[in-house]
Amino acid sequence: MTFLGNQSQRIHGGQNTVVGIDFGHWNYLEIIQSSGSWADRSPLHEAASQGRLLALRTLLSQGYNVNAVTIDHVTPLHEACLGDHVACARTLLEAGANANAITIDGVTPLFNACSQGSASCAELLLEYGAKAQLESCFPSPTHEAASKGHHECLNVLIAWGVDIDQDIPHLGTPLYVACMSQQFHCIWKLLYAGADVHKGKYWDTPLHAAAQQPSTEIVNLLIEFGADINAKNTELLRPVDLVTSNSAVERILLQHEATPSSLCQLCRLCIRNYIGRQRLHLIPQMQLPTLLQNFLQYR
């Protein structure tokens, strides 16, 4: 946005007319093109991005278009969510903002909320009809949250029924992305919710990704949830073939190769698989001793 001071100005040039409008506390450039008009970084965008709720409400009451877009199709709602301004986002949505607006890069307000780690904005958007998942050609809120470690956003998405095994060709699954980024809490949330521990990127499993990183904690977690230490990728390499020599991760994998899984672990995996991902949340309601319930839930 360009501020003009207290005076209104008019600038002519080419096919475009640039009109400076004095609007109370706001002065901005409105660009009127021969084919129509569009607002690029309007006062509404600025108020939303800065979390200025009073100014936002004033502008809306004066008739500003709640779905005004910049040349890149960014809406005020995109700005509010990227700034984690929940009150502004709610005001915009109540005024009719499109919860599924898409920029020229395919970014939605929900993606921005998950990128910022704003679980409150994500929940709000979903309540107003935002789609938790779009086609694989668009940026994925789930993958974004997983890669940046925003496990609270993942909780929201999972609660709204997002496909936690969504496989995007150039990224893989959210679990694979989280392993590549070493986001332990996100890995835990995904596995706990029933993510397929074997699905990664093409033939690379999440364990292949984790083996190339230094975290023994993540490797142990994946194995505890049933990761196959002998799985081979397209190059016929196992996770142990990708580790740094003489590293702690290599020692962990070699130890698991020599030590079979316990009967308890195998039973837990079998029972969870039989229950199915969609019903794992019902485990606390099963007529089982609390100790057994906790065991099945990895508590």
mmCIF file of C-alpha atoms in Angstrom:
data_model
loop_
_atom_site.group_PDB
_atom_site.id
_atom_site.type_symbol
_atom_site.label_atom_id
_atom_site.label_comp_id
_atom_site.label_asym_id
_atom_site.label_seq_id
_atom_site.Cartn_x
_atom_site.Cartn_y
_atom_site.Cartn_z
ATOM 1 C CA MET A 1 0.000 0.000 0.000
ATOM 2 C CA THR A 2 1.193 3.530 -0.783
ATOM 3 C CA PHE A 3 0.406 6.349 1.654
ATOM 4 C CA LEU A 4 -0.209 9.790 0.145
ATOM 5 C CA GLY A 5 -0.399 11.918 3.261
ATOM 6 C CA ASN A 6 -3.535 14.013 3.823
ATOM 7 C CA GLN A 7 -4.077 15.131 0.265
ATOM 8 C CA SER A 8 -5.835 13.301 -2.528
ATOM 9 C CA GLN A 9 -3.890 13.002 -5.761
ATOM 10 C CA ARG A 10 -4.716 11.904 -9.279
ATOM 11 C CA ILE A 11 -2.083 10.465 -11.566
ATOM 12 C CA HIS A 12 -2.651 9.707 -15.236
ATOM 13 C CA GLY A 13 -0.471 7.515 -17.364
ATOM 14 C CA GLY A 14 -0.922 5.102 -20.240
ATOM 15 C CA GLN A 15 -4.139 3.119 -20.038
ATOM 16 C CA ASN A 16 -4.204 3.153 -16.256
ATOM 17 C CA THR A 17 -5.642 5.819 -14.012
ATOM 18 C CA VAL A 18 -4.299 5.917 -10.485
ATOM 19 C CA VAL A 19 -6.582 7.689 -8.071
ATOM 20 C CA GLY A 20 -5.544 8.650 -4.552
ATOM 21 C CA ILE A 21 -8.510 8.419 -2.217
ATOM 22 C CA ASP A 22 -8.677 9.973 1.236
ATOM 23 C CA PHE A 23 -10.599 7.565 3.471
ATOM 24 C CA GLY A 24 -10.575 8.679 7.084
ATOM 25 C CA HIS A 25 -7.381 7.236 8.552
ATOM 26 C CA TRP A 26 -6.581 5.520 5.240
ATOM 27 C CA ASN A 27 -5.061 6.901 2.053
ATOM 28 C CA TYR A 28 -4.333 4.493 -0.739
ATOM 29 C CA LEU A 29 -3.810 4.081 -4.479
ATOM 30 C CA GLU A 30 -6.732 2.582 -6.329
ATOM 31 C CA ILE A 31 -5.692 1.340 -9.736
ATOM 32 C CA ILE A 32 -8.373 1.422 -12.375
ATOM 33 C CA GLN A 33 -7.447 -0.463 -15.517
ATOM 34 C CA SER A 34 -9.151 -0.381 -18.880
ATOM 35 C CA SER A 35 -10.520 -3.895 -18.358
ATOM 36 C CA GLY A 36 -11.807 -3.245 -14.830
ATOM 37 C CA SER A 37 -10.380 -2.519 -11.412
ATOM 38 C CA TRP A 38 -8.528 -4.454 -8.767
ATOM 39 C CA ALA A 39 -7.087 -3.562 -5.431
ATOM 40 C CA ASP A 40 -3.413 -4.365 -4.866
ATOM 41 C CA ARG A 41 -2.606 -4.295 -1.168
ATOM 42 C CA SER A 42 -5.745 -2.357 -0.306
ATOM 43 C CA PRO A 43 -6.317 -0.900 3.161
ATOM 44 C CA LEU A 44 -8.322 -4.035 3.919
ATOM 45 C CA HIS A 45 -5.240 -6.166 3.193
ATOM 46 C CA GLU A 46 -3.112 -3.926 5.387
ATOM 47 C CA ALA A 47 -5.551 -3.951 8.294
ATOM 48 C CA ALA A 48 -5.854 -7.741 8.109
ATOM 49 C CA SER A 49 -2.109 -8.319 7.911
ATOM 50 C CA GLN A 50 -1.456 -6.032 10.891
ATOM 51 C CA GLY A 51 -4.326 -7.350 12.995
ATOM 52 C CA ARG A 52 -6.050 -3.966 13.155
ATOM 53 C CA LEU A 53 -9.543 -5.183 13.980
ATOM 54 C CA LEU A 54 -11.218 -1.774 14.447
ATOM 55 C CA ALA A 55 -9.840 -0.478 11.165
ATOM 56 C CA LEU A 56 -10.908 -3.681 9.457
ATOM 57 C CA ARG A 57 -14.476 -3.341 10.694
ATOM 58 C CA THR A 58 -14.574 0.312 9.694
ATOM 59 C CA LEU A 59 -13.409 -0.459 6.183
ATOM 60 C CA LEU A 60 -15.953 -3.260 5.800
ATOM 61 C CA SER A 61 -18.741 -0.988 7.021
ATOM 62 C CA GLN A 62 -17.709 1.521 4.360
ATOM 63 C CA GLY A 63 -18.265 -1.046 1.649
ATOM 64 C CA TYR A 64 -14.821 -2.416 0.948
ATOM 65 C CA ASN A 65 -14.917 -5.734 -0.888
ATOM 66 C CA VAL A 66 -14.130 -8.469 1.640
ATOM 67 C CA ASN A 67 -12.824 -10.660 -1.202
ATOM 68 C CA ALA A 68 -10.657 -8.017 -2.822
ATOM 69 C CA VAL A 69 -7.573 -9.584 -4.379
ATOM 70 C CA THR A 70 -4.092 -8.410 -5.209
ATOM 71 C CA ILE A 71 -2.553 -9.087 -8.580
ATOM 72 C CA ASP A 72 -1.419 -12.441 -7.105
ATOM 73 C CA HIS A 73 -4.985 -13.188 -5.919
ATOM 74 C CA VAL A 74 -4.113 -12.725 -2.249
ATOM 75 C CA THR A 75 -7.182 -11.841 -0.195
ATOM 76 C CA PRO A 76 -7.399 -10.054 3.170
ATOM 77 C CA LEU A 77 -8.256 -13.445 4.695
ATOM 78 C CA HIS A 78 -4.946 -14.841 3.432
ATOM 79 C CA GLU A 79 -3.211 -11.959 5.215
ATOM 80 C CA ALA A 80 -5.118 -12.371 8.473
ATOM 81 C CA CYS A 81 -4.342 -16.089 8.651
ATOM 82 C CA LEU A 82 -0.689 -15.614 7.811
ATOM 83 C CA GLY A 83 -0.460 -13.138 10.673
ATOM 84 C CA ASP A 84 -2.363 -15.394 13.107
ATOM 85 C CA HIS A 85 -4.966 -12.674 13.587
ATOM 86 C CA VAL A 86 -7.926 -14.819 14.590
ATOM 87 C CA ALA A 87 -10.332 -11.969 15.390
ATOM 88 C CA CYS A 88 -9.667 -10.368 12.010
ATOM 89 C CA ALA A 89 -10.117 -13.691 10.245
ATOM 90 C CA ARG A 90 -13.440 -14.225 12.020
ATOM 91 C CA THR A 91 -14.647 -10.749 11.084
ATOM 92 C CA LEU A 92 -13.748 -11.316 7.442
ATOM 93 C CA LEU A 93 -15.452 -14.709 7.360
ATOM 94 C CA GLU A 94 -18.575 -13.304 8.998
ATOM 95 C CA ALA A 95 -18.589 -10.629 6.297
ATOM 96 C CA GLY A 96 -18.544 -13.306 3.584
ATOM 97 C CA ALA A 97 -14.860 -13.901 2.891
ATOM 98 C CA ASN A 98 -14.172 -16.939 0.743
ATOM 99 C CA ALA A 99 -12.578 -19.544 3.023
ATOM 100 C CA ASN A 100 -11.276 -21.410 -0.038
ATOM 101 C CA ALA A 101 -9.775 -18.489 -1.928
ATOM 102 C CA ILE A 102 -6.706 -19.570 -3.900
ATOM 103 C CA THR A 103 -3.732 -17.446 -4.898
ATOM 104 C CA ILE A 104 -1.984 -17.840 -8.239
ATOM 105 C CA ASP A 105 0.398 -20.189 -6.394
ATOM 106 C CA GLY A 106 -2.466 -22.362 -5.187
ATOM 107 C CA VAL A 107 -2.207 -21.179 -1.585
ATOM 108 C CA THR A 108 -5.347 -21.087 0.549
ATOM 109 C CA PRO A 109 -5.986 -19.254 3.838
ATOM 110 C CA LEU A 110 -5.845 -22.665 5.555
ATOM 111 C CA PHE A 111 -2.390 -23.276 4.133
ATOM 112 C CA ASN A 112 -1.274 -19.901 5.494
ATOM 113 C CA ALA A 113 -2.715 -20.716 8.909
ATOM 114 C CA CYS A 114 -0.869 -24.044 9.013
ATOM 115 C CA SER A 115 2.314 -22.449 7.748
ATOM 116 C CA GLN A 116 2.146 -19.929 10.578
ATOM 117 C CA GLY A 117 1.154 -22.557 13.131
ATOM 118 C CA SER A 118 -2.174 -20.914 13.892
ATOM 119 C CA ALA A 119 -4.400 -23.756 15.059
ATOM 120 C CA SER A 120 -7.105 -21.248 16.014
ATOM 121 C CA CYS A 121 -7.273 -19.821 12.506
ATOM 122 C CA ALA A 122 -7.237 -23.318 11.020
ATOM 123 C CA GLU A 123 -10.153 -24.408 13.219
ATOM 124 C CA LEU A 124 -12.067 -21.250 12.361
ATOM 125 C CA LEU A 125 -11.567 -21.687 8.623
ATOM 126 C CA LEU A 126 -12.741 -25.288 8.728
ATOM 127 C CA GLU A 127 -15.845 -24.224 10.637
ATOM 128 C CA TYR A 128 -16.595 -21.793 7.809
ATOM 129 C CA GLY A 129 -16.287 -24.421 5.114
ATOM 130 C CA ALA A 130 -12.601 -24.423 4.217
ATOM 131 C CA LYS A 131 -11.560 -27.620 2.485
ATOM 132 C CA ALA A 132 -8.966 -29.450 4.541
ATOM 133 C CA GLN A 133 -7.554 -30.989 1.405
ATOM 134 C CA LEU A 134 -7.402 -29.965 -2.226
ATOM 135 C CA GLU A 135 -6.025 -31.764 -5.239
ATOM 136 C CA SER A 136 -2.412 -32.888 -4.989
ATOM 137 C CA CYS A 137 -1.347 -30.154 -7.406
ATOM 138 C CA PHE A 138 -2.068 -27.517 -4.741
ATOM 139 C CA PRO A 139 0.081 -26.811 -1.681
ATOM 140 C CA SER A 140 -1.054 -29.055 1.169
ATOM 141 C CA PRO A 141 -1.852 -27.616 4.623
ATOM 142 C CA THR A 142 -1.165 -31.036 6.177
ATOM 143 C CA HIS A 143 2.293 -31.338 4.630
ATOM 144 C CA GLU A 144 3.066 -27.733 5.561
ATOM 145 C CA ALA A 145 2.129 -28.270 9.199
ATOM 146 C CA ALA A 146 4.086 -31.530 9.336
ATOM 147 C CA SER A 147 7.227 -30.057 7.808
ATOM 148 C CA LYS A 148 7.260 -27.057 10.138
ATOM 149 C CA GLY A 149 6.464 -28.922 13.326
ATOM 150 C CA HIS A 150 3.042 -27.364 13.903
ATOM 151 C CA HIS A 151 1.504 -30.385 15.609
ATOM 152 C CA GLU A 152 -1.449 -28.419 16.996
ATOM 153 C CA CYS A 153 -2.506 -27.603 13.433
ATOM 154 C CA LEU A 154 -2.121 -31.283 12.597
ATOM 155 C CA ASN A 155 -4.449 -32.101 15.485
ATOM 156 C CA VAL A 156 -7.074 -29.793 14.012
ATOM 157 C CA LEU A 157 -6.730 -31.218 10.508
ATOM 158 C CA ILE A 158 -6.870 -34.804 11.769
ATOM 159 C CA ALA A 159 -9.979 -34.020 13.817
ATOM 160 C CA TRP A 160 -11.641 -32.724 10.644
ATOM 161 C CA GLY A 161 -10.908 -35.943 8.796
ATOM 162 C CA VAL A 162 -7.979 -35.019 6.610
ATOM 163 C CA ASP A 163 -6.312 -37.903 4.761
ATOM 164 C CA ILE A 164 -3.107 -38.231 6.769
ATOM 165 C CA ASP A 165 -1.645 -40.527 4.129
ATOM 166 C CA GLN A 166 -2.144 -38.091 1.248
ATOM 167 C CA ASP A 167 0.704 -38.795 -1.151
ATOM 168 C CA ILE A 168 1.968 -35.827 -3.127
ATOM 169 C CA PRO A 169 4.417 -37.091 -5.780
ATOM 170 C CA HIS A 170 7.176 -34.546 -5.197
ATOM 171 C CA LEU A 171 6.775 -34.562 -1.401
ATOM 172 C CA GLY A 172 5.509 -37.958 -0.340
ATOM 173 C CA THR A 173 3.189 -38.390 2.656
ATOM 174 C CA PRO A 174 2.937 -36.006 5.623
ATOM 175 C CA LEU A 175 4.734 -38.633 7.740
ATOM 176 C CA TYR A 176 7.600 -38.788 5.260
ATOM 177 C CA VAL A 177 7.850 -34.995 5.199
ATOM 178 C CA ALA A 178 7.859 -34.858 9.007
ATOM 179 C CA CYS A 179 10.664 -37.463 9.114
ATOM 180 C CA MET A 180 12.715 -35.507 6.607
ATOM 181 C CA SER A 181 12.277 -32.396 8.738
ATOM 182 C CA GLN A 182 12.868 -34.254 12.027
ATOM 183 C CA GLN A 183 9.603 -33.069 13.567
ATOM 184 C CA PHE A 184 9.190 -35.608 16.351
ATOM 185 C CA HIS A 185 5.883 -34.337 17.757
ATOM 186 C CA CYS A 186 4.288 -34.272 14.320
ATOM 187 C CA ILE A 187 5.556 -37.775 13.617
ATOM 188 C CA TRP A 188 4.036 -38.921 16.890
ATOM 189 C CA LYS A 189 0.678 -37.254 16.134
ATOM 190 C CA LEU A 190 0.505 -38.817 12.678
ATOM 191 C CA LEU A 191 1.431 -42.298 13.869
ATOM 192 C CA TYR A 192 -0.909 -42.070 16.842
ATOM 193 C CA ALA A 193 -3.728 -41.112 14.458
ATOM 194 C CA GLY A 194 -3.038 -44.192 12.368
ATOM 195 C CA ALA A 195 -0.775 -42.952 9.585
ATOM 196 C CA ASP A 196 0.651 -45.790 7.501
ATOM 197 C CA VAL A 197 4.220 -46.206 8.752
ATOM 198 C CA HIS A 198 5.210 -47.804 5.437
ATOM 199 C CA LYS A 199 4.012 -45.024 3.113
ATOM 200 C CA GLY A 200 6.638 -42.462 2.240
ATOM 201 C CA LYS A 201 7.794 -41.087 -1.088
ATOM 202 C CA TYR A 202 7.685 -43.535 -3.975
ATOM 203 C CA TRP A 203 9.447 -46.628 -2.562
ATOM 204 C CA ASP A 204 11.264 -44.740 0.164
ATOM 205 C CA THR A 205 9.550 -45.336 3.514
ATOM 206 C CA PRO A 206 9.500 -42.849 6.397
ATOM 207 C CA LEU A 207 12.204 -45.003 7.995
ATOM 208 C CA HIS A 208 14.405 -44.456 4.944
ATOM 209 C CA ALA A 209 14.007 -40.721 5.526
ATOM 210 C CA ALA A 210 14.661 -40.974 9.265
ATOM 211 C CA ALA A 211 17.730 -43.168 8.776
ATOM 212 C CA GLN A 212 19.455 -40.331 6.953
ATOM 213 C CA GLN A 213 18.960 -38.024 9.946
ATOM 214 C CA PRO A 214 20.650 -38.138 13.357
ATOM 215 C CA SER A 215 17.608 -38.773 15.578
ATOM 216 C CA THR A 216 17.581 -42.222 17.186
ATOM 217 C CA GLU A 217 14.381 -41.198 18.969
ATOM 218 C CA ILE A 218 12.502 -40.915 15.675
ATOM 219 C CA VAL A 219 13.935 -44.168 14.342
ATOM 220 C CA ASN A 220 12.884 -45.997 17.507
ATOM 221 C CA LEU A 221 9.423 -44.439 17.327
ATOM 222 C CA LEU A 222 8.881 -45.574 13.744
ATOM 223 C CA ILE A 223 10.021 -49.093 14.554
ATOM 224 C CA GLU A 224 7.769 -49.181 17.607
ATOM 225 C CA PHE A 225 4.839 -48.376 15.298
ATOM 226 C CA GLY A 226 5.778 -51.227 12.992
ATOM 227 C CA ALA A 227 8.240 -49.784 10.465
ATOM 228 C CA ASP A 228 9.913 -52.499 8.384
ATOM 229 C CA ILE A 229 13.680 -52.253 8.825
ATOM 230 C CA ASN A 230 14.158 -54.459 5.771
ATOM 231 C CA ALA A 231 12.037 -52.409 3.360
ATOM 232 C CA LYS A 232 13.858 -51.604 0.111
ATOM 233 C CA ASN A 233 13.562 -48.499 -2.018
ATOM 234 C CA THR A 234 13.850 -48.223 -5.809
ATOM 235 C CA GLU A 235 17.607 -48.648 -5.510
ATOM 236 C CA LEU A 236 17.087 -51.793 -3.412
ATOM 237 C CA LEU A 237 18.574 -50.075 -0.389
ATOM 238 C CA ARG A 238 17.333 -50.672 3.140
ATOM 239 C CA PRO A 239 17.238 -47.907 5.747
ATOM 240 C CA VAL A 240 20.442 -49.238 7.323
ATOM 241 C CA ASP A 241 22.181 -48.811 3.960
ATOM 242 C CA LEU A 242 21.525 -45.061 4.088
ATOM 243 C CA VAL A 243 22.807 -44.263 7.562
ATOM 244 C CA THR A 244 26.062 -42.568 8.448
ATOM 245 C CA SER A 245 28.671 -45.198 9.251
ATOM 246 C CA ASN A 246 29.348 -45.821 12.942
ATOM 247 C CA SER A 247 26.484 -43.539 13.943
ATOM 248 C CA ALA A 248 24.005 -44.079 16.765
ATOM 249 C CA VAL A 249 21.228 -44.564 14.187
ATOM 250 C CA GLU A 250 23.214 -47.352 12.525
ATOM 251 C CA ARG A 251 23.678 -49.075 15.869
ATOM 252 C CA ILE A 252 19.943 -48.858 16.574
ATOM 253 C CA LEU A 253 19.007 -50.377 13.219
ATOM 254 C CA LEU A 254 21.579 -53.157 13.508
ATOM 255 C CA GLN A 255 20.349 -53.923 17.004
ATOM 256 C CA HIS A 256 16.757 -54.232 15.771
ATOM 257 C CA GLU A 257 17.927 -56.490 12.958
ATOM 258 C CA ALA A 258 19.397 -58.871 15.501
ATOM 259 C CA THR A 259 16.507 -58.607 17.969
ATOM 260 C CA PRO A 260 13.000 -59.706 16.933
ATOM 261 C CA SER A 261 10.027 -57.586 17.967
ATOM 262 C CA SER A 262 8.456 -58.646 21.242
ATOM 263 C CA LEU A 263 5.177 -60.516 21.295
ATOM 264 C CA CYS A 264 3.574 -57.569 23.105
ATOM 265 C CA GLN A 265 4.588 -55.166 20.364
ATOM 266 C CA LEU A 266 3.365 -57.509 17.623
ATOM 267 C CA CYS A 267 0.024 -57.965 19.400
ATOM 268 C CA ARG A 268 -0.448 -54.222 19.799
ATOM 269 C CA LEU A 269 0.238 -53.613 16.113
ATOM 270 C CA CYS A 270 -2.116 -56.410 15.129
ATOM 271 C CA ILE A 271 -4.948 -55.140 17.339
ATOM 272 C CA ARG A 272 -4.568 -51.511 16.199
ATOM 273 C CA ASN A 273 -4.563 -52.657 12.592
ATOM 274 C CA TYR A 274 -7.691 -54.727 13.166
ATOM 275 C CA ILE A 275 -9.486 -51.835 14.872
ATOM 276 C CA GLY A 276 -8.670 -49.607 11.923
ATOM 277 C CA ARG A 277 -7.609 -45.976 11.711
ATOM 278 C CA GLN A 278 -11.150 -44.590 11.695
ATOM 279 C CA ARG A 279 -11.950 -46.271 15.028
ATOM 280 C CA LEU A 280 -8.731 -45.813 16.987
ATOM 281 C CA HIS A 281 -10.311 -42.911 18.862
ATOM 282 C CA LEU A 282 -12.856 -45.372 20.281
ATOM 283 C CA ILE A 283 -10.249 -47.353 22.225
ATOM 284 C CA PRO A 284 -10.987 -45.463 25.492
ATOM 285 C CA GLN A 285 -14.628 -46.571 25.181
ATOM 286 C CA MET A 286 -13.750 -50.255 24.939
ATOM 287 C CA GLN A 287 -14.471 -52.417 27.971
ATOM 288 C CA LEU A 288 -10.809 -52.985 28.716
ATOM 289 C CA PRO A 289 -8.618 -52.362 31.767
ATOM 290 C CA THR A 290 -7.106 -48.875 31.733
ATOM 291 C CA LEU A 291 -3.611 -50.350 31.564
ATOM 292 C CA LEU A 292 -4.482 -52.206 28.369
ATOM 293 C CA GLN A 293 -6.187 -49.147 26.878
ATOM 294 C CA ASN A 294 -3.082 -47.099 27.540
ATOM 295 C CA PHE A 295 -0.895 -49.788 26.022
ATOM 296 C CA LEU A 296 -2.942 -49.860 22.804
ATOM 297 C CA GLN A 297 -2.711 -46.067 22.645
ATOM 298 C CA TYR A 298 1.052 -46.002 23.226
ATOM 299 C CA ARG A 299 0.601 -44.160 26.514
#
